Amino acid sequence: MANEDTRARRAKAVFKDFCAALDEIKWHYEKNEGELVIDSGAQGDDLPMKFKVRILEEKEVISFSSWMPFVVSEDKRVDLALAICAANYGLCQGSFDMDLSDGSIMFRLTNCYTDCEGLSRELYREMIGIAVHTIDDYNDKFFAISKGMMTVQEFIKKENA
């Protein structure tokens, strides 16, 4: 594990390079350099997506997280938990989580940069692309289940097709 000064230097370099990668593709975002946080979003085919990228200095990790713009009513949480398990089983990168206490759903994607002096800007752009595509692919389906417009059985059948 790197010492504290090395971790701080790496975290700042990753943050700066991540922002530069977004600048290259003219992606709109807000940054907090002191906290090493990037806030942004995108409009998908149906629901808007807001996300946060955090550079976690202590863990030497880039953390992407995005919460769905809706919460799941208590009576639909078990169905959504099953749908999320089915969705996660097919994902290569990232995962969805649901807080059973309040019905909020989050997508999470992380990349570790331990012992790396520099990562590819293409990796950062790919991270955003994978996350946005995955969220856009599932948010409307999760919403439909939460509103009773699709059953979890229908969702699982489509996932397995």
mmCIF file of C-alpha atoms in Angstrom:
data_model
loop_
_atom_site.group_PDB
_atom_site.id
_atom_site.type_symbol
_atom_site.label_atom_id
_atom_site.label_comp_id
_atom_site.label_asym_id
_atom_site.label_seq_id
_atom_site.Cartn_x
_atom_site.Cartn_y
_atom_site.Cartn_z
ATOM 1 C CA MET A 1 0.000 0.000 0.000
ATOM 2 C CA ALA A 2 1.311 3.414 -0.887
ATOM 3 C CA ASN A 3 2.160 5.953 1.781
ATOM 4 C CA GLU A 4 -0.167 8.884 2.449
ATOM 5 C CA ASP A 5 1.718 11.411 0.277
ATOM 6 C CA THR A 6 1.848 9.003 -2.656
ATOM 7 C CA ARG A 7 -1.881 8.198 -2.313
ATOM 8 C CA ALA A 8 -2.751 11.908 -2.246
ATOM 9 C CA ARG A 9 -0.594 12.614 -5.306
ATOM 10 C CA ARG A 10 -2.088 9.701 -7.238
ATOM 11 C CA ALA A 11 -5.648 10.640 -6.301
ATOM 12 C CA LYS A 12 -5.171 14.231 -7.476
ATOM 13 C CA ALA A 13 -3.556 13.035 -10.714
ATOM 14 C CA VAL A 14 -6.405 10.584 -11.399
ATOM 15 C CA PHE A 15 -8.974 13.320 -10.707
ATOM 16 C CA LYS A 16 -7.219 15.786 -13.007
ATOM 17 C CA ASP A 17 -6.882 13.202 -15.773
ATOM 18 C CA PHE A 18 -10.500 12.064 -15.395
ATOM 19 C CA CYS A 19 -11.662 15.682 -15.827
ATOM 20 C CA ALA A 20 -9.365 16.069 -18.849
ATOM 21 C CA ALA A 21 -10.882 12.939 -20.412
ATOM 22 C CA LEU A 22 -14.354 14.443 -20.006
ATOM 23 C CA ASP A 23 -13.159 17.776 -21.389
ATOM 24 C CA GLU A 24 -11.846 16.030 -24.512
ATOM 25 C CA ILE A 25 -15.337 14.799 -25.353
ATOM 26 C CA LYS A 26 -16.953 18.074 -24.238
ATOM 27 C CA TRP A 27 -18.900 16.352 -21.459
ATOM 28 C CA HIS A 28 -20.657 18.785 -19.104
ATOM 29 C CA TYR A 29 -19.819 18.299 -15.415
ATOM 30 C CA GLU A 30 -19.174 20.126 -12.181
ATOM 31 C CA LYS A 31 -16.100 19.385 -10.140
ATOM 32 C CA ASN A 32 -15.050 19.802 -6.550
ATOM 33 C CA GLU A 33 -11.258 19.591 -6.562
ATOM 34 C CA GLY A 34 -11.008 19.713 -2.779
ATOM 35 C CA GLU A 35 -13.244 16.664 -2.381
ATOM 36 C CA LEU A 36 -12.115 14.990 -5.649
ATOM 37 C CA VAL A 37 -15.752 14.708 -6.775
ATOM 38 C CA ILE A 38 -17.316 15.096 -10.208
ATOM 39 C CA ASP A 39 -21.080 15.592 -10.540
ATOM 40 C CA SER A 40 -22.745 15.101 -13.899
ATOM 41 C CA GLY A 41 -25.597 13.448 -15.677
ATOM 42 C CA ALA A 42 -27.112 12.465 -18.977
ATOM 43 C CA GLN A 43 -30.534 12.174 -20.548
ATOM 44 C CA GLY A 44 -31.246 8.624 -21.533
ATOM 45 C CA ASP A 45 -33.911 7.296 -23.853
ATOM 46 C CA ASP A 46 -36.448 7.657 -21.079
ATOM 47 C CA LEU A 47 -35.337 8.736 -17.599
ATOM 48 C CA PRO A 48 -32.661 11.283 -16.687
ATOM 49 C CA MET A 49 -29.467 10.032 -15.049
ATOM 50 C CA LYS A 50 -27.470 11.916 -12.449
ATOM 51 C CA PHE A 51 -24.186 10.547 -11.290
ATOM 52 C CA LYS A 52 -21.232 11.190 -9.066
ATOM 53 C CA VAL A 53 -17.625 10.160 -9.614
ATOM 54 C CA ARG A 54 -15.489 10.146 -6.490
ATOM 55 C CA ILE A 55 -11.774 9.531 -6.285
ATOM 56 C CA LEU A 56 -11.347 7.705 -2.988
ATOM 57 C CA GLU A 57 -7.797 8.478 -1.920
ATOM 58 C CA GLU A 58 -7.639 6.060 1.026
ATOM 59 C CA LYS A 59 -8.916 3.111 -1.003
ATOM 60 C CA GLU A 60 -7.208 4.169 -4.254
ATOM 61 C CA VAL A 61 -10.462 3.666 -6.115
ATOM 62 C CA ILE A 62 -12.519 5.565 -8.680
ATOM 63 C CA SER A 63 -16.149 5.215 -7.620
ATOM 64 C CA PHE A 64 -19.021 5.945 -10.016
ATOM 65 C CA SER A 65 -22.502 5.985 -8.477
ATOM 66 C CA SER A 66 -25.910 6.898 -9.822
ATOM 67 C CA TRP A 67 -29.268 6.778 -8.055
ATOM 68 C CA MET A 68 -32.465 6.060 -9.955
ATOM 69 C CA PRO A 69 -34.778 9.110 -10.103
ATOM 70 C CA PHE A 70 -37.541 7.206 -8.281
ATOM 71 C CA VAL A 71 -37.991 5.130 -5.157
ATOM 72 C CA VAL A 72 -39.695 1.777 -4.973
ATOM 73 C CA SER A 73 -42.819 1.460 -2.856
ATOM 74 C CA GLU A 74 -42.609 -1.031 -0.022
ATOM 75 C CA ASP A 75 -44.985 -3.483 -1.698
ATOM 76 C CA LYS A 76 -42.727 -3.754 -4.798
ATOM 77 C CA ARG A 77 -39.298 -3.986 -3.092
ATOM 78 C CA VAL A 78 -39.088 -7.772 -3.102
ATOM 79 C CA ASP A 79 -39.916 -7.832 -6.824
ATOM 80 C CA LEU A 80 -37.254 -5.202 -7.502
ATOM 81 C CA ALA A 81 -34.725 -7.078 -5.370
ATOM 82 C CA LEU A 82 -35.293 -10.151 -7.554
ATOM 83 C CA ALA A 83 -35.050 -8.087 -10.751
ATOM 84 C CA ILE A 84 -31.815 -6.477 -9.549
ATOM 85 C CA CYS A 85 -30.332 -9.909 -8.795
ATOM 86 C CA ALA A 86 -31.263 -11.069 -12.297
ATOM 87 C CA ALA A 87 -29.812 -7.919 -13.870
ATOM 88 C CA ASN A 88 -26.575 -8.110 -11.868
ATOM 89 C CA TYR A 89 -26.053 -11.739 -12.863
ATOM 90 C CA GLY A 90 -25.709 -10.668 -16.498
ATOM 91 C CA LEU A 91 -23.495 -7.612 -15.947
ATOM 92 C CA CYS A 92 -19.769 -7.782 -16.607
ATOM 93 C CA GLN A 93 -19.010 -4.447 -14.935
ATOM 94 C CA GLY A 94 -20.891 -2.589 -12.247
ATOM 95 C CA SER A 95 -23.897 -3.570 -10.192
ATOM 96 C CA PHE A 96 -27.227 -2.305 -8.943
ATOM 97 C CA ASP A 97 -28.061 -2.107 -5.245
ATOM 98 C CA MET A 98 -31.322 -1.335 -3.483
ATOM 99 C CA ASP A 99 -31.752 -0.009 0.024
ATOM 100 C CA LEU A 100 -34.640 -2.090 1.319
ATOM 101 C CA SER A 101 -35.370 0.455 4.057
ATOM 102 C CA ASP A 102 -36.258 3.307 1.674
ATOM 103 C CA GLY A 103 -36.565 1.743 -1.810
ATOM 104 C CA SER A 104 -33.747 3.719 -3.426
ATOM 105 C CA ILE A 105 -31.786 2.017 -6.213
ATOM 106 C CA MET A 106 -28.187 2.812 -7.068
ATOM 107 C CA PHE A 107 -25.824 1.734 -9.832
ATOM 108 C CA ARG A 108 -22.182 1.418 -8.804
ATOM 109 C CA LEU A 109 -19.033 0.946 -10.877
ATOM 110 C CA THR A 110 -15.514 1.089 -9.479
ATOM 111 C CA ASN A 111 -11.953 0.852 -10.761
ATOM 112 C CA CYS A 112 -8.908 0.487 -8.557
ATOM 113 C CA TYR A 113 -5.768 2.462 -9.371
ATOM 114 C CA THR A 114 -3.432 1.046 -6.695
ATOM 115 C CA ASP A 115 0.214 1.092 -7.833
ATOM 116 C CA CYS A 116 -0.720 2.896 -11.057
ATOM 117 C CA GLU A 117 1.055 6.058 -12.066
ATOM 118 C CA GLY A 118 -1.475 6.824 -14.724
ATOM 119 C CA LEU A 119 -4.545 5.304 -16.269
ATOM 120 C CA SER A 120 -5.775 5.776 -19.783
ATOM 121 C CA ARG A 121 -8.219 8.584 -20.466
ATOM 122 C CA GLU A 122 -9.954 6.067 -22.682
ATOM 123 C CA LEU A 123 -10.576 3.970 -19.546
ATOM 124 C CA TYR A 124 -12.291 6.931 -17.859
ATOM 125 C CA ARG A 125 -14.477 7.593 -20.890
ATOM 126 C CA GLU A 126 -15.251 3.882 -21.162
ATOM 127 C CA MET A 127 -16.242 3.843 -17.495
ATOM 128 C CA ILE A 128 -18.751 6.640 -18.089
ATOM 129 C CA GLY A 129 -20.007 4.996 -21.286
ATOM 130 C CA ILE A 130 -20.553 1.603 -19.671
ATOM 131 C CA ALA A 131 -22.328 3.132 -16.695
ATOM 132 C CA VAL A 132 -24.611 5.400 -18.736
ATOM 133 C CA HIS A 133 -25.490 2.587 -21.159
ATOM 134 C CA THR A 134 -26.207 0.121 -18.334
ATOM 135 C CA ILE A 135 -28.328 2.569 -16.361
ATOM 136 C CA ASP A 136 -30.278 3.597 -19.466
ATOM 137 C CA ASP A 137 -30.862 -0.056 -20.307
ATOM 138 C CA TYR A 138 -32.340 -0.906 -16.912
ATOM 139 C CA ASN A 139 -33.865 2.217 -15.356
ATOM 140 C CA ASP A 140 -37.094 2.074 -17.369
ATOM 141 C CA LYS A 141 -37.507 -1.646 -16.682
ATOM 142 C CA PHE A 142 -37.005 -1.165 -12.945
ATOM 143 C CA PHE A 143 -39.440 1.762 -13.062
ATOM 144 C CA ALA A 144 -42.023 -0.365 -14.902
ATOM 145 C CA ILE A 145 -41.763 -3.100 -12.261
ATOM 146 C CA SER A 146 -42.028 -0.542 -9.464
ATOM 147 C CA LYS A 147 -45.257 0.847 -10.986
ATOM 148 C CA GLY A 148 -46.805 -2.545 -11.772
ATOM 149 C CA MET A 149 -46.467 -2.084 -15.551
ATOM 150 C CA MET A 150 -44.195 -5.153 -15.809
ATOM 151 C CA THR A 151 -43.944 -8.205 -13.586
ATOM 152 C CA VAL A 152 -40.658 -9.474 -12.275
ATOM 153 C CA GLN A 153 -41.381 -12.734 -14.137
ATOM 154 C CA GLU A 154 -41.664 -10.812 -17.438
ATOM 155 C CA PHE A 155 -38.419 -8.996 -16.666
ATOM 156 C CA ILE A 156 -36.559 -12.227 -15.906
ATOM 157 C CA LYS A 157 -37.945 -13.873 -19.060
ATOM 158 C CA LYS A 158 -36.631 -10.936 -21.156
ATOM 159 C CA GLU A 159 -33.269 -11.064 -19.379
ATOM 160 C CA ASN A 160 -32.915 -14.771 -20.126
ATOM 161 C CA ALA A 161 -34.005 -14.476 -23.779
#
